[in-house]
PDB file of C-alpha atoms in Angstrom:
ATOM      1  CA  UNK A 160       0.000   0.000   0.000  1.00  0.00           C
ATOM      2  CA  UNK A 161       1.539   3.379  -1.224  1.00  0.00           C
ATOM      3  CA  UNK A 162       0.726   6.815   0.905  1.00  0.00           C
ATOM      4  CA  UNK A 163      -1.197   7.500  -2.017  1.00  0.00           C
ATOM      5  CA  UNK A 164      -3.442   4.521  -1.354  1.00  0.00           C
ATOM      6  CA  UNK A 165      -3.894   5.847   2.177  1.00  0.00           C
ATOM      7  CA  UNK A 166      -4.526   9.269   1.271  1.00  0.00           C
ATOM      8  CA  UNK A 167      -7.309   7.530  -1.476  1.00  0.00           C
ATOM      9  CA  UNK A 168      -8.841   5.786   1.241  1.00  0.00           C
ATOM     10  CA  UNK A 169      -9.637   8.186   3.772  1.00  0.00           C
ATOM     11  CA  UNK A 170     -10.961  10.791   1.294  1.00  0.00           C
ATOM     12  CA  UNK A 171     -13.501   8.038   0.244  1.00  0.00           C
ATOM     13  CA  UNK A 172     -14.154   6.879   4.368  1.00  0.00           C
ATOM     14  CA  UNK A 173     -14.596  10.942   5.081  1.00  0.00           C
ATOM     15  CA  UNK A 174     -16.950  11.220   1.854  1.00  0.00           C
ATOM     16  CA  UNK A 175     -18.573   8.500   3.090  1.00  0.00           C
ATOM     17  CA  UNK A 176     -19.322  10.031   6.264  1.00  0.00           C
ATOM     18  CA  UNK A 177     -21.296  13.166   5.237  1.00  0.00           C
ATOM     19  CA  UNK A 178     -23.699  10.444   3.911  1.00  0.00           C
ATOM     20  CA  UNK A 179     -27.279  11.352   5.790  1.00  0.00           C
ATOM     21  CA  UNK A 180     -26.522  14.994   6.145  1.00  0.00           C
ATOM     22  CA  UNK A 181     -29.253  17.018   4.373  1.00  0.00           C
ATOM     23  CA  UNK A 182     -28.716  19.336   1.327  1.00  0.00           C
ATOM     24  CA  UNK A 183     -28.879  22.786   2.545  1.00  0.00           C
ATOM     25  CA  UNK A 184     -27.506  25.536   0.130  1.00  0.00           C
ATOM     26  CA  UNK A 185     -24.223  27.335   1.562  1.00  0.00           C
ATOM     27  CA  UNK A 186     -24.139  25.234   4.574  1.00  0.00           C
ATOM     28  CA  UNK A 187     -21.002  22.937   5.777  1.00  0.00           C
ATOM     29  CA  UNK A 188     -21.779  20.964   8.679  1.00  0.00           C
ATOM     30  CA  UNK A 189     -21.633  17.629   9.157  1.00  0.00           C
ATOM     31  CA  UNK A 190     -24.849  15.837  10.065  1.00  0.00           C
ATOM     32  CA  UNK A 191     -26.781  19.321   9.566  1.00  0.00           C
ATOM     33  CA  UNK A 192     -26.308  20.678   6.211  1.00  0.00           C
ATOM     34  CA  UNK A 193     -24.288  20.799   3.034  1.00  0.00           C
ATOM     35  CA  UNK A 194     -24.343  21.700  -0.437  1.00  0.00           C
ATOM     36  CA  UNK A 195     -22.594  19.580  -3.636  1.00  0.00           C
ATOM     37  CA  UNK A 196     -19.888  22.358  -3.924  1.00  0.00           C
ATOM     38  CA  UNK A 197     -19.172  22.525  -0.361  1.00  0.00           C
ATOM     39  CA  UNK A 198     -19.244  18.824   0.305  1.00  0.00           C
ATOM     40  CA  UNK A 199     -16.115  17.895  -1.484  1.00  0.00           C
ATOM     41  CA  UNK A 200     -14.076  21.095  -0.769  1.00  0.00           C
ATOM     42  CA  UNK A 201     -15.074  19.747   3.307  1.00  0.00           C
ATOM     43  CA  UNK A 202     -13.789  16.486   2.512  1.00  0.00           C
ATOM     44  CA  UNK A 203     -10.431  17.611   0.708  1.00  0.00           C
ATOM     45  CA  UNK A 204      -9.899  20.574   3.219  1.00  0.00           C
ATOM     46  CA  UNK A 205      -9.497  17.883   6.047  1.00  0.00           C
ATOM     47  CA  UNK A 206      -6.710  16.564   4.733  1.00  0.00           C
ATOM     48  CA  UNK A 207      -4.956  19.622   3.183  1.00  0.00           C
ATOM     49  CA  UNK A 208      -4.859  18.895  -0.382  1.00  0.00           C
ATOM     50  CA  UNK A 209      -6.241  21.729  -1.109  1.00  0.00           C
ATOM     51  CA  UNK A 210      -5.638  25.553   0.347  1.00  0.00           C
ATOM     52  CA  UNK A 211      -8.037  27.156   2.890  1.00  0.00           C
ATOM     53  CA  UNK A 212     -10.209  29.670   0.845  1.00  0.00           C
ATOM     54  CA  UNK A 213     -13.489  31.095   0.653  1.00  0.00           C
ATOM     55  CA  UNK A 214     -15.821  29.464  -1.917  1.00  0.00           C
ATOM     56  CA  UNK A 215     -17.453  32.064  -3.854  1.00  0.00           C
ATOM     57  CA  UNK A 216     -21.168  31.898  -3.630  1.00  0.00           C
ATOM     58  CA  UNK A 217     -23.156  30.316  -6.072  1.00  0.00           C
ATOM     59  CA  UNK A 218     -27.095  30.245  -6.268  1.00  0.00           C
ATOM     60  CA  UNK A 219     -29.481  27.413  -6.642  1.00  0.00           C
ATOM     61  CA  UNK A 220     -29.789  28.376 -10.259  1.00  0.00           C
ATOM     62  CA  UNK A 221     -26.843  30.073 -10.672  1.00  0.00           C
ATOM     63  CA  UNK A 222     -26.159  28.014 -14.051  1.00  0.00           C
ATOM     64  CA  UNK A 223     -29.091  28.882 -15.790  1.00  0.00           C
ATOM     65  CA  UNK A 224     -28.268  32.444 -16.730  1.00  0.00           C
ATOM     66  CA  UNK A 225     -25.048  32.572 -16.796  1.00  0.00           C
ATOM     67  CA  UNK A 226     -22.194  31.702 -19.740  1.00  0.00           C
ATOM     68  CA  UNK A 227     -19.215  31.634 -17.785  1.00  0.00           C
ATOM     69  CA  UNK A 228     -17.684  28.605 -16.154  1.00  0.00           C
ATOM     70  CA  UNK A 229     -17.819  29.682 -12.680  1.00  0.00           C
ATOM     71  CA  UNK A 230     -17.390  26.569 -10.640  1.00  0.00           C
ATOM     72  CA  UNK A 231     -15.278  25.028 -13.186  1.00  0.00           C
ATOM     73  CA  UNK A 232     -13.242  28.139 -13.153  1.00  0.00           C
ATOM     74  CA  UNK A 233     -12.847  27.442  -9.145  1.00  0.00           C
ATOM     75  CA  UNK A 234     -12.008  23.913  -9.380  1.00  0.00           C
ATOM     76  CA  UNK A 235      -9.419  23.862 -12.059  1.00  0.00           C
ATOM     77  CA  UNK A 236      -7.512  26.694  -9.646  1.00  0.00           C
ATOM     78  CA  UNK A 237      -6.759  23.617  -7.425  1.00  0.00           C
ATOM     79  CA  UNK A 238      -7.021  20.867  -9.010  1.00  0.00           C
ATOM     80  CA  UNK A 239      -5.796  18.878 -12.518  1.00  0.00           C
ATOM     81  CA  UNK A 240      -8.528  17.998 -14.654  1.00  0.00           C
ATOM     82  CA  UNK A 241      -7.524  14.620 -16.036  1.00  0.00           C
ATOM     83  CA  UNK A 242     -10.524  13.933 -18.559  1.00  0.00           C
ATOM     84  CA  UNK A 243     -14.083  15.107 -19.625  1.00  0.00           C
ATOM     85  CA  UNK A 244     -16.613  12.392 -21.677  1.00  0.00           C
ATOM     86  CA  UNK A 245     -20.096  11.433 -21.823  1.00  0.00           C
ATOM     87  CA  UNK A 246     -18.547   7.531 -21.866  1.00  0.00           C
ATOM     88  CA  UNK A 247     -19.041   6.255 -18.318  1.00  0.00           C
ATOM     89  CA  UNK A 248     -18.200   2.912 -18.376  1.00  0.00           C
ATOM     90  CA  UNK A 249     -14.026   3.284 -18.883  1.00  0.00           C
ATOM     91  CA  UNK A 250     -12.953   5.982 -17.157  1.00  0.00           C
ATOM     92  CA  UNK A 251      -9.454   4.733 -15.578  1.00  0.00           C
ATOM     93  CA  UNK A 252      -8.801   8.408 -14.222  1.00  0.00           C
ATOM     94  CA  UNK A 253     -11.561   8.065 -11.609  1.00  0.00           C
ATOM     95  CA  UNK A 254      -9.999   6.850  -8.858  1.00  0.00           C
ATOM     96  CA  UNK A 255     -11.113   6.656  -5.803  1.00  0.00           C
ATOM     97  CA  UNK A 256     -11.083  10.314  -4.155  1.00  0.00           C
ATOM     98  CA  UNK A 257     -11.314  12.092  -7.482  1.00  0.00           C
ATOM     99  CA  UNK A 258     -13.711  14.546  -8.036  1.00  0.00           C
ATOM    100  CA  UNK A 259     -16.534  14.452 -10.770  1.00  0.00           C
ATOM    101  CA  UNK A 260     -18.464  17.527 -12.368  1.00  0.00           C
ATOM    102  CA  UNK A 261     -21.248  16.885 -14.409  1.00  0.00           C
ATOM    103  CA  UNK A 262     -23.579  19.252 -16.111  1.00  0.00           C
ATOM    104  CA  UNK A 263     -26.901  19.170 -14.801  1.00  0.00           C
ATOM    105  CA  UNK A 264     -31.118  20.058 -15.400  1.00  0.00           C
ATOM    106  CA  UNK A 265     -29.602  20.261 -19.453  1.00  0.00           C
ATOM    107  CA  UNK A 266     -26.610  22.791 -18.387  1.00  0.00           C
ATOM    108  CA  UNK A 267     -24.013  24.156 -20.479  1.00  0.00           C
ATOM    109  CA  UNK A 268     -22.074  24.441 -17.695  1.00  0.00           C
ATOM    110  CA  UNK A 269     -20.797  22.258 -14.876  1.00  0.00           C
ATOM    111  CA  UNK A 270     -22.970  22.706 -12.230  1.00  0.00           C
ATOM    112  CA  UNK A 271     -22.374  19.452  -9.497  1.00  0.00           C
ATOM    113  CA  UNK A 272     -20.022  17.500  -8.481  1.00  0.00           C
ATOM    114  CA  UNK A 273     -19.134  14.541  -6.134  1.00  0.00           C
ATOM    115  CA  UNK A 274     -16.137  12.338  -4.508  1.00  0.00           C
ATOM    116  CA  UNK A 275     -15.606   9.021  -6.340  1.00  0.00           C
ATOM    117  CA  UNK A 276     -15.809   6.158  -3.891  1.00  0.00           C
ATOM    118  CA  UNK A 277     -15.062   3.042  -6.488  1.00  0.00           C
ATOM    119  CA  UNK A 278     -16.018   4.424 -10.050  1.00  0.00           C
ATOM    120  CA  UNK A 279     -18.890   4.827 -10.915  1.00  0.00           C
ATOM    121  CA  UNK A 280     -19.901   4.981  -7.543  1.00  0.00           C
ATOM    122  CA  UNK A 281     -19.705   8.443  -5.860  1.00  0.00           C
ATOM    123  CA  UNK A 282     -20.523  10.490  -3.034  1.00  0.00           C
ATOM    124  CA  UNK A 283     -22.618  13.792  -3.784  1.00  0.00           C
ATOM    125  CA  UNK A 284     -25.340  15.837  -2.069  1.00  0.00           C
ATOM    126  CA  UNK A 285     -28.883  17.078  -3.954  1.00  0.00           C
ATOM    127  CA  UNK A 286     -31.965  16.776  -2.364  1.00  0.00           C
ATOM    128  CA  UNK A 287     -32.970  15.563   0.057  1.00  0.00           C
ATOM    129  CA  UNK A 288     -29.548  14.549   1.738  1.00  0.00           C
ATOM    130  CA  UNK A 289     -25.940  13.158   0.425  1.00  0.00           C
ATOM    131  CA  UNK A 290     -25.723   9.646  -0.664  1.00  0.00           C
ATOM    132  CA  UNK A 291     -23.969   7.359  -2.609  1.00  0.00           C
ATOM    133  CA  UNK A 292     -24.857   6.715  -6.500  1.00  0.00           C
ATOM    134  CA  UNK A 293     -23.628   4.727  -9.417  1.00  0.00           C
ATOM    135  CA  UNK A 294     -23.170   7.917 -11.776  1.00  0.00           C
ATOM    136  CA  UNK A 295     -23.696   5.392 -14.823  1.00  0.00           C
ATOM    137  CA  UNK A 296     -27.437   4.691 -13.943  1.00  0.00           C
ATOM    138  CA  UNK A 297     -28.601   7.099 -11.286  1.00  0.00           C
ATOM    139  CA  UNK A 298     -31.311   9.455 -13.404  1.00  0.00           C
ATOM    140  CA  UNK A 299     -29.450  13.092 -12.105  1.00  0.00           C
ATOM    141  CA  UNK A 300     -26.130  11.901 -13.216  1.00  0.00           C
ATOM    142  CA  UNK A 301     -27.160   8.932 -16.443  1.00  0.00           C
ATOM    143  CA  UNK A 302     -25.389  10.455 -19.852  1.00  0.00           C
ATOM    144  CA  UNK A 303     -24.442  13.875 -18.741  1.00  0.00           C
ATOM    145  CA  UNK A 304     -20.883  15.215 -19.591  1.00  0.00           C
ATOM    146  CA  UNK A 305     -18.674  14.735 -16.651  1.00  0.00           C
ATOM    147  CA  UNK A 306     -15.027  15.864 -15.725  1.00  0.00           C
ATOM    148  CA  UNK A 307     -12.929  13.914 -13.606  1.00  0.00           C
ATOM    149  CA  UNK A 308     -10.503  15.920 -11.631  1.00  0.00           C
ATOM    150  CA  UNK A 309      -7.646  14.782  -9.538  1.00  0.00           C
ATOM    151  CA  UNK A 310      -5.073  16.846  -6.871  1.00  0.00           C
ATOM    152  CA  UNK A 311      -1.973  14.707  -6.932  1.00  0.00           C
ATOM    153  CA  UNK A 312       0.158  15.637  -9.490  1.00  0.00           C
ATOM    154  CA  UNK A 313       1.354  13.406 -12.947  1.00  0.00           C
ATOM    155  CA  UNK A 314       4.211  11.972 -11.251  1.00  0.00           C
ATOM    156  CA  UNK A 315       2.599  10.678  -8.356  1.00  0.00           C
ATOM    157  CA  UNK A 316      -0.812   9.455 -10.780  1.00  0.00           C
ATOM    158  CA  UNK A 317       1.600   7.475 -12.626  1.00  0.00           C
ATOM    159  CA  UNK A 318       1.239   4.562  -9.837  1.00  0.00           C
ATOM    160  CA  UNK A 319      -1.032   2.352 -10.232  1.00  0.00           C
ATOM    161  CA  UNK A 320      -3.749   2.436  -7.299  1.00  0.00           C
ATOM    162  CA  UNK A 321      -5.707  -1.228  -7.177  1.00  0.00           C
ATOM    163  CA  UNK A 322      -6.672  -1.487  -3.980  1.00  0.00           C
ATOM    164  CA  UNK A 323     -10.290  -0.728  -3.789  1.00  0.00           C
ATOM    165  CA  UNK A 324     -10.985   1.673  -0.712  1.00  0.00           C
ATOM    166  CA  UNK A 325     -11.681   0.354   2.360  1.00  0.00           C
ATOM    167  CA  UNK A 326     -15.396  -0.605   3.681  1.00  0.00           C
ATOM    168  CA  UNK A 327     -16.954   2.184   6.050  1.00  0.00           C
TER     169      UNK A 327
END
């Protein structure tokens, strides 16, 4: 088992544990209240991967009048995106931890996101409360455009991470 393995498994074990907490716009409390954008920047801020900042706000519709990337534009200032597709099944950058954008309610713009747990399972919030989905047949995330993100950099992606994470 490499550190990155480690690292893997306890973002999917801390993902994991926001399950149950209800979708509440802005908020970022465990067990109380949490939003998709929030929900992985909580579980990547406990461990430091990436820096302290202050999201910017984004409505509940912000997407649908809008033309510029915003979230996107946020994510890609921490982290690498490795791929973007509509093709769900092989997807070998989605390891465990990643994150996943996808565009949403017919978006032209990414507009959700969640923690891979084992591809295509991942962790996101929406209504009514965070849960785990497989992306490839769950109706909110089925044949949207995704983009898989990752924070380590190419070096340390060039392992080869098998182990599956570990059970909650």
């Amino acid at each position: 088992m490499t550190a990155i393995d480690t690292v893997r498994d306890q973002l999917v074990i801390e993902a994991r544990d926001w399950i149950g907490t209800p979708y509440r716009l802005r908020a970022q409390v465990k067990g109380a209240g949490i939003d998709c954008g929030l929900l992985p920047y909580m579980v990547y801020r406990k461990f430091n991967l990436i820096p302290e900042f202050s999201p910017e706000f984004l409505s509940q519709d912000w997407f649908s009048h809008a033309t510029t990337e915003r979230y996107l534009l946020m994510v890609e200032r921490y982290l690498r995106r490795l791929v973007s597709t509509r093709a769900y099944s092989r997807i070998p950058e989605a390891v465990p931890g990643a994150l996943v954008l996808g565009k949403l309610c017919g978006s032209n713009l990414f507009n959700h996101s969640g923690v891979v747990t084992r591809w295509p399972r991942v962790v996101h919030a929406a209504h009514p409360q965070v849960s785990e989905v497989d992306v490839s047949t769950h109706p909110m995330w089925a044949k949207l455009e995704i983009a898989i993100f990752d924070f380590f950099p190419p070096t340390l992606l060039s392992v080869k991470l098998t182990r599956p994470p570990s059970p909650l």
